Amino acid sequence: MSKKETMKSTFGRPVGNDQNSLTAGERGPVLMQDVHLLEKLSHFDRERIPERVVHAKGAGAHGYFEVTADVTKYTKAAFLSQVGKKTDVFVRFSTVGGEKGSADAERDPRGFAIKFYTEEGNYDLAGNNTPVFFIRDPLKFPDFIHTQKRDPATNLKSPTMAWDFWSLTPESIHQVTILFSDRGTPATYRHMNGYSSHTFKWYNDKDEYFWVQYHFKTDQGVENFTGPQAKEMCGKDPDHATRDLFRAIERGDYPSWTLEMQILTPEQAEEFEWDIFDITKVWPHSQVPPITVGKLVLDRNPENYFAEVEQAAFNPSNLVPGIGVSPDKMLQGRLFSYHDTHLHRLGPNYNLIPVNQPKHSMQMNHQRDGAMRVDDNGGGRPNYWPNSFSNIQPEGKNEEPDIPLHGAGSRYEFAHPNNDFVQAGNLYRQVMTDSDRDSLIANIVGHMADVPLRIKMRQCAIFYLADAEYGERVAHGLGLDIGHVKRLAEITQEQRVAETVDL
Ligand code: NDP
């Protein structure tokens, strides 16, 4: 142990006694003037900040990203400008629907959020371990998340709420198929891939732009739990993935991921079979072969969980020159929602918290004050712009290339709902092995066992539309009338809902 240090209060006064409260007489009562006791209790009472409404349970680590291929023809981002260049990162993995104390092995997508501390400011990529998502319009997000949380009446998790929503939201079928495969229960955070899921824009120093998707492929290999293994782990060690990540880094077994990018020119995107701004779809590898771009390595554990992991705030709108957003509606919604959440949880100065602070390009602007402003708050410099007293000024140039936008302002439904079943079917037919399919069916049948009949019927028709065998096997597992499921698959979603309402 290092040299003894005197305990001090938060305002720096040496503490004389930290074991006995100040009392009137030996047996009390306690005196109000015990300011040390009052300070200690009142700080304790305020130890918890609001937990994240999604992704509440997580684990994180520090590391670096290294560029392994020249991508300067696609992006001018400084941190991607040279082969061999390394950039500090902080990564947080998480589950989505559970509370802060929930089990790591629950069936759920996993968050895979990366903060790159670049010389041009922080770049955040808040991705998941799945390449797609359940919905593609942010207006549906709070409803969807409510179905993943607790029933308002019973305060219990409710498969009925989840399947009710999914069966009324057919575009969810692709992500539902991934979630109920064994990829919905990764063995650890180290043994899963990370995806941007959204399409982003890269642009170079000639202002040419490209549409891109990120794939961080685990170098540890993908490993998953089966449904029964995951259930067992939830009871045996609810923190198993948090523990695994910490212990691996502690013993010097640093996890890494290879970054592969899919890249399309705007012209290729125009002719592409899939809507590249629809987050319920992937870009098939055969049509857009990924190129290897870099390596992500995690080699340092946090020293203090609250300071570095709980207070870490990732924001998809933290972008650097050379990287921009796409019109993907879900991404557009997240540009608002993440920042807004951090304002609620951590306050307006959350970017001054060390883990969130840009390390190599400090903020320099005319924003001032607010709760927990803990730096010099701009000192004596002017707090308005334009001014004639300071030399802080905008660069004075266009920030990124224009993209053409057109159409009347309206609330548009997605144009090609029939496509929603194709990729889920391809995954079932072409990518999954026999044992993957067996796990998928067993996981779904187990989870749906107690939901009302009308929801089972509607959802099985959706499975059937993805793949006839898929729909038949789930229907069989649930003991449903397969002929009726087939008939429901032949009518529109609107008709299906009407026809099942009284079941
Ligand atoms: P490919 O055969 O080229 O790629 C299949 C991909 O599926 C691989 O990246 C593989 O990841 C991943 N995969 C394997 N098993 C599962 C599973 N149980 N759940 C989810 N993903 C899995 O095919 P395509 O690119 O033509 O895509 C076919 C289907 O594969 C898609 O409809 C989609 O569902 C799925 N997929 C596609 C991705 C893409 O970006 N194109 C990414 C991930 C999934 P790995 O190599 O790491 O094992």
PDB file of N, CA and C in Angstrom, residues 419-458:
ATOM      1  N   ASN A 419     -40.901  -6.906 -50.262  1.00  0.00           N
ATOM      2  CA  ASN A 419     -39.494  -7.258 -50.102  1.00  0.00           C
ATOM      3  C   ASN A 419     -39.146  -7.678 -48.679  1.00  0.00           C
ATOM      4  N   ASP A 420     -40.015  -7.358 -47.737  1.00  0.00           N
ATOM      5  CA  ASP A 420     -39.648  -7.536 -46.335  1.00  0.00           C
ATOM      6  C   ASP A 420     -39.379  -8.991 -45.962  1.00  0.00           C
ATOM      7  N   PHE A 421     -39.873  -9.927 -46.767  1.00  0.00           N
ATOM      8  CA  PHE A 421     -39.745 -11.336 -46.387  1.00  0.00           C
ATOM      9  C   PHE A 421     -38.558 -12.022 -47.058  1.00  0.00           C
ATOM     10  N   VAL A 422     -38.016 -11.407 -48.107  1.00  0.00           N
ATOM     11  CA  VAL A 422     -37.022 -12.098 -48.940  1.00  0.00           C
ATOM     12  C   VAL A 422     -35.722 -12.379 -48.175  1.00  0.00           C
ATOM     13  N   GLN A 423     -35.177 -11.353 -47.516  1.00  0.00           N
ATOM     14  CA  GLN A 423     -33.864 -11.560 -46.872  1.00  0.00           C
ATOM     15  C   GLN A 423     -33.980 -12.470 -45.647  1.00  0.00           C
ATOM     16  N   ALA A 424     -35.111 -12.376 -44.930  1.00  0.00           N
ATOM     17  CA  ALA A 424     -35.300 -13.296 -43.794  1.00  0.00           C
ATOM     18  C   ALA A 424     -35.348 -14.735 -44.314  1.00  0.00           C
ATOM     19  N   GLY A 425     -36.017 -14.913 -45.460  1.00  0.00           N
ATOM     20  CA  GLY A 425     -36.096 -16.245 -46.072  1.00  0.00           C
ATOM     21  C   GLY A 425     -34.733 -16.720 -46.538  1.00  0.00           C
ATOM     22  N   ASN A 426     -33.955 -15.823 -47.146  1.00  0.00           N
ATOM     23  CA  ASN A 426     -32.598 -16.204 -47.585  1.00  0.00           C
ATOM     24  C   ASN A 426     -31.744 -16.637 -46.400  1.00  0.00           C
ATOM     25  N   LEU A 427     -31.877 -15.899 -45.303  1.00  0.00           N
ATOM     26  CA  LEU A 427     -31.107 -16.254 -44.104  1.00  0.00           C
ATOM     27  C   LEU A 427     -31.491 -17.669 -43.650  1.00  0.00           C
ATOM     28  N   TYR A 428     -32.788 -17.921 -43.612  1.00  0.00           N
ATOM     29  CA  TYR A 428     -33.270 -19.232 -43.162  1.00  0.00           C
ATOM     30  C   TYR A 428     -32.809 -20.342 -44.117  1.00  0.00           C
ATOM     31  N   ARG A 429     -32.974 -20.112 -45.421  1.00  0.00           N
ATOM     32  CA  ARG A 429     -32.709 -21.167 -46.417  1.00  0.00           C
ATOM     33  C   ARG A 429     -31.224 -21.349 -46.719  1.00  0.00           C
ATOM     34  N   GLN A 430     -30.527 -20.199 -46.906  1.00  0.00           N
ATOM     35  CA  GLN A 430     -29.186 -20.274 -47.505  1.00  0.00           C
ATOM     36  C   GLN A 430     -28.049 -20.154 -46.517  1.00  0.00           C
ATOM     37  N   VAL A 431     -28.268 -19.432 -45.412  1.00  0.00           N
ATOM     38  CA  VAL A 431     -27.142 -19.164 -44.498  1.00  0.00           C
ATOM     39  C   VAL A 431     -27.157 -20.126 -43.314  1.00  0.00           C
ATOM     40  N   MET A 432     -28.330 -20.394 -42.787  1.00  0.00           N
ATOM     41  CA  MET A 432     -28.403 -21.228 -41.585  1.00  0.00           C
ATOM     42  C   MET A 432     -28.114 -22.697 -41.904  1.00  0.00           C
ATOM     43  N   THR A 433     -27.475 -23.358 -40.940  1.00  0.00           N
ATOM     44  CA  THR A 433     -27.269 -24.801 -41.033  1.00  0.00           C
ATOM     45  C   THR A 433     -28.523 -25.493 -40.477  1.00  0.00           C
ATOM     46  N   ASP A 434     -28.576 -26.812 -40.632  1.00  0.00           N
ATOM     47  CA  ASP A 434     -29.722 -27.550 -40.071  1.00  0.00           C
ATOM     48  C   ASP A 434     -29.847 -27.292 -38.577  1.00  0.00           C
ATOM     49  N   SER A 435     -28.708 -27.292 -37.889  1.00  0.00           N
ATOM     50  CA  SER A 435     -28.801 -27.124 -36.428  1.00  0.00           C
ATOM     51  C   SER A 435     -29.174 -25.685 -36.078  1.00  0.00           C
ATOM     52  N   ASP A 436     -28.752 -24.681 -36.908  1.00  0.00           N
ATOM     53  CA  ASP A 436     -29.212 -23.288 -36.686  1.00  0.00           C
ATOM     54  C   ASP A 436     -30.731 -23.221 -36.788  1.00  0.00           C
ATOM     55  N   ARG A 437     -31.270 -23.915 -37.816  1.00  0.00           N
ATOM     56  CA  ARG A 437     -32.728 -23.871 -38.034  1.00  0.00           C
ATOM     57  C   ARG A 437     -33.463 -24.565 -36.892  1.00  0.00           C
ATOM     58  N   ASP A 438     -32.896 -25.682 -36.414  1.00  0.00           N
ATOM     59  CA  ASP A 438     -33.534 -26.383 -35.287  1.00  0.00           C
ATOM     60  C   ASP A 438     -33.588 -25.461 -34.061  1.00  0.00           C
ATOM     61  N   SER A 439     -32.463 -24.776 -33.787  1.00  0.00           N
ATOM     62  CA  SER A 439     -32.427 -23.863 -32.630  1.00  0.00           C
ATOM     63  C   SER A 439     -33.441 -22.747 -32.804  1.00  0.00           C
ATOM     64  N   LEU A 440     -33.479 -22.179 -34.016  1.00  0.00           N
ATOM     65  CA  LEU A 440     -34.400 -21.062 -34.292  1.00  0.00           C
ATOM     66  C   LEU A 440     -35.835 -21.466 -33.981  1.00  0.00           C
ATOM     67  N   ILE A 441     -36.243 -22.613 -34.516  1.00  0.00           N
ATOM     68  CA  ILE A 441     -37.640 -23.048 -34.329  1.00  0.00           C
ATOM     69  C   ILE A 441     -37.911 -23.295 -32.842  1.00  0.00           C
ATOM     70  N   ALA A 442     -36.981 -23.979 -32.172  1.00  0.00           N
ATOM     71  CA  ALA A 442     -37.186 -24.286 -30.749  1.00  0.00           C
ATOM     72  C   ALA A 442     -37.234 -22.996 -29.925  1.00  0.00           C
ATOM     73  N   ASN A 443     -36.370 -22.048 -30.248  1.00  0.00           N
ATOM     74  CA  ASN A 443     -36.349 -20.787 -29.484  1.00  0.00           C
ATOM     75  C   ASN A 443     -37.656 -20.019 -29.659  1.00  0.00           C
ATOM     76  N   ILE A 444     -38.167 -20.000 -30.902  1.00  0.00           N
ATOM     77  CA  ILE A 444     -39.422 -19.260 -31.155  1.00  0.00           C
ATOM     78  C   ILE A 444     -40.593 -19.970 -30.478  1.00  0.00           C
ATOM     79  N   VAL A 445     -40.671 -21.275 -30.679  1.00  0.00           N
ATOM     80  CA  VAL A 445     -41.824 -22.024 -30.129  1.00  0.00           C
ATOM     81  C   VAL A 445     -41.851 -21.879 -28.604  1.00  0.00           C
ATOM     82  N   GLY A 446     -40.688 -21.971 -27.978  1.00  0.00           N
ATOM     83  CA  GLY A 446     -40.621 -21.831 -26.515  1.00  0.00           C
ATOM     84  C   GLY A 446     -41.090 -20.451 -26.079  1.00  0.00           C
ATOM     85  N   HIS A 447     -40.684 -19.422 -26.804  1.00  0.00           N
ATOM     86  CA  HIS A 447     -40.990 -18.049 -26.406  1.00  0.00           C
ATOM     87  C   HIS A 447     -42.449 -17.693 -26.673  1.00  0.00           C
ATOM     88  N   MET A 448     -43.031 -18.310 -27.717  1.00  0.00           N
ATOM     89  CA  MET A 448     -44.417 -17.944 -28.099  1.00  0.00           C
ATOM     90  C   MET A 448     -45.478 -18.789 -27.405  1.00  0.00           C
ATOM     91  N   ALA A 449     -45.046 -19.770 -26.630  1.00  0.00           N
ATOM     92  CA  ALA A 449     -45.992 -20.779 -26.134  1.00  0.00           C
ATOM     93  C   ALA A 449     -47.250 -20.170 -25.526  1.00  0.00           C
ATOM     94  N   ASP A 450     -47.107 -19.102 -24.754  1.00  0.00           N
ATOM     95  CA  ASP A 450     -48.267 -18.601 -24.004  1.00  0.00           C
ATOM     96  C   ASP A 450     -48.920 -17.364 -24.601  1.00  0.00           C
ATOM     97  N   VAL A 451     -48.557 -17.001 -25.833  1.00  0.00           N
ATOM     98  CA  VAL A 451     -49.182 -15.781 -26.365  1.00  0.00           C
ATOM     99  C   VAL A 451     -50.545 -16.141 -26.963  1.00  0.00           C
ATOM    100  N   PRO A 452     -51.475 -15.184 -27.020  1.00  0.00           N
ATOM    101  CA  PRO A 452     -52.827 -15.488 -27.528  1.00  0.00           C
ATOM    102  C   PRO A 452     -52.809 -16.012 -28.969  1.00  0.00           C
ATOM    103  N   LEU A 453     -53.819 -16.816 -29.295  1.00  0.00           N
ATOM    104  CA  LEU A 453     -53.876 -17.513 -30.580  1.00  0.00           C
ATOM    105  C   LEU A 453     -53.806 -16.557 -31.772  1.00  0.00           C
ATOM    106  N   ARG A 454     -54.530 -15.436 -31.683  1.00  0.00           N
ATOM    107  CA  ARG A 454     -54.567 -14.533 -32.856  1.00  0.00           C
ATOM    108  C   ARG A 454     -53.157 -14.015 -33.187  1.00  0.00           C
ATOM    109  N   ILE A 455     -52.343 -13.827 -32.147  1.00  0.00           N
ATOM    110  CA  ILE A 455     -50.974 -13.329 -32.381  1.00  0.00           C
ATOM    111  C   ILE A 455     -50.130 -14.447 -32.987  1.00  0.00           C
ATOM    112  N   LYS A 456     -50.275 -15.664 -32.458  1.00  0.00           N
ATOM    113  CA  LYS A 456     -49.528 -16.814 -33.017  1.00  0.00           C
ATOM    114  C   LYS A 456     -49.853 -16.985 -34.495  1.00  0.00           C
ATOM    115  N   MET A 457     -51.151 -16.902 -34.826  1.00  0.00           N
ATOM    116  CA  MET A 457     -51.566 -17.130 -36.220  1.00  0.00           C
ATOM    117  C   MET A 457     -50.990 -16.061 -37.149  1.00  0.00           C
ATOM    118  N   ARG A 458     -51.119 -14.809 -36.736  1.00  0.00           N
ATOM    119  CA  ARG A 458     -50.608 -13.693 -37.549  1.00  0.00           C
ATOM    120  C   ARG A 458     -49.101 -13.832 -37.776  1.00  0.00           C
TER     121      ARG A 458
END
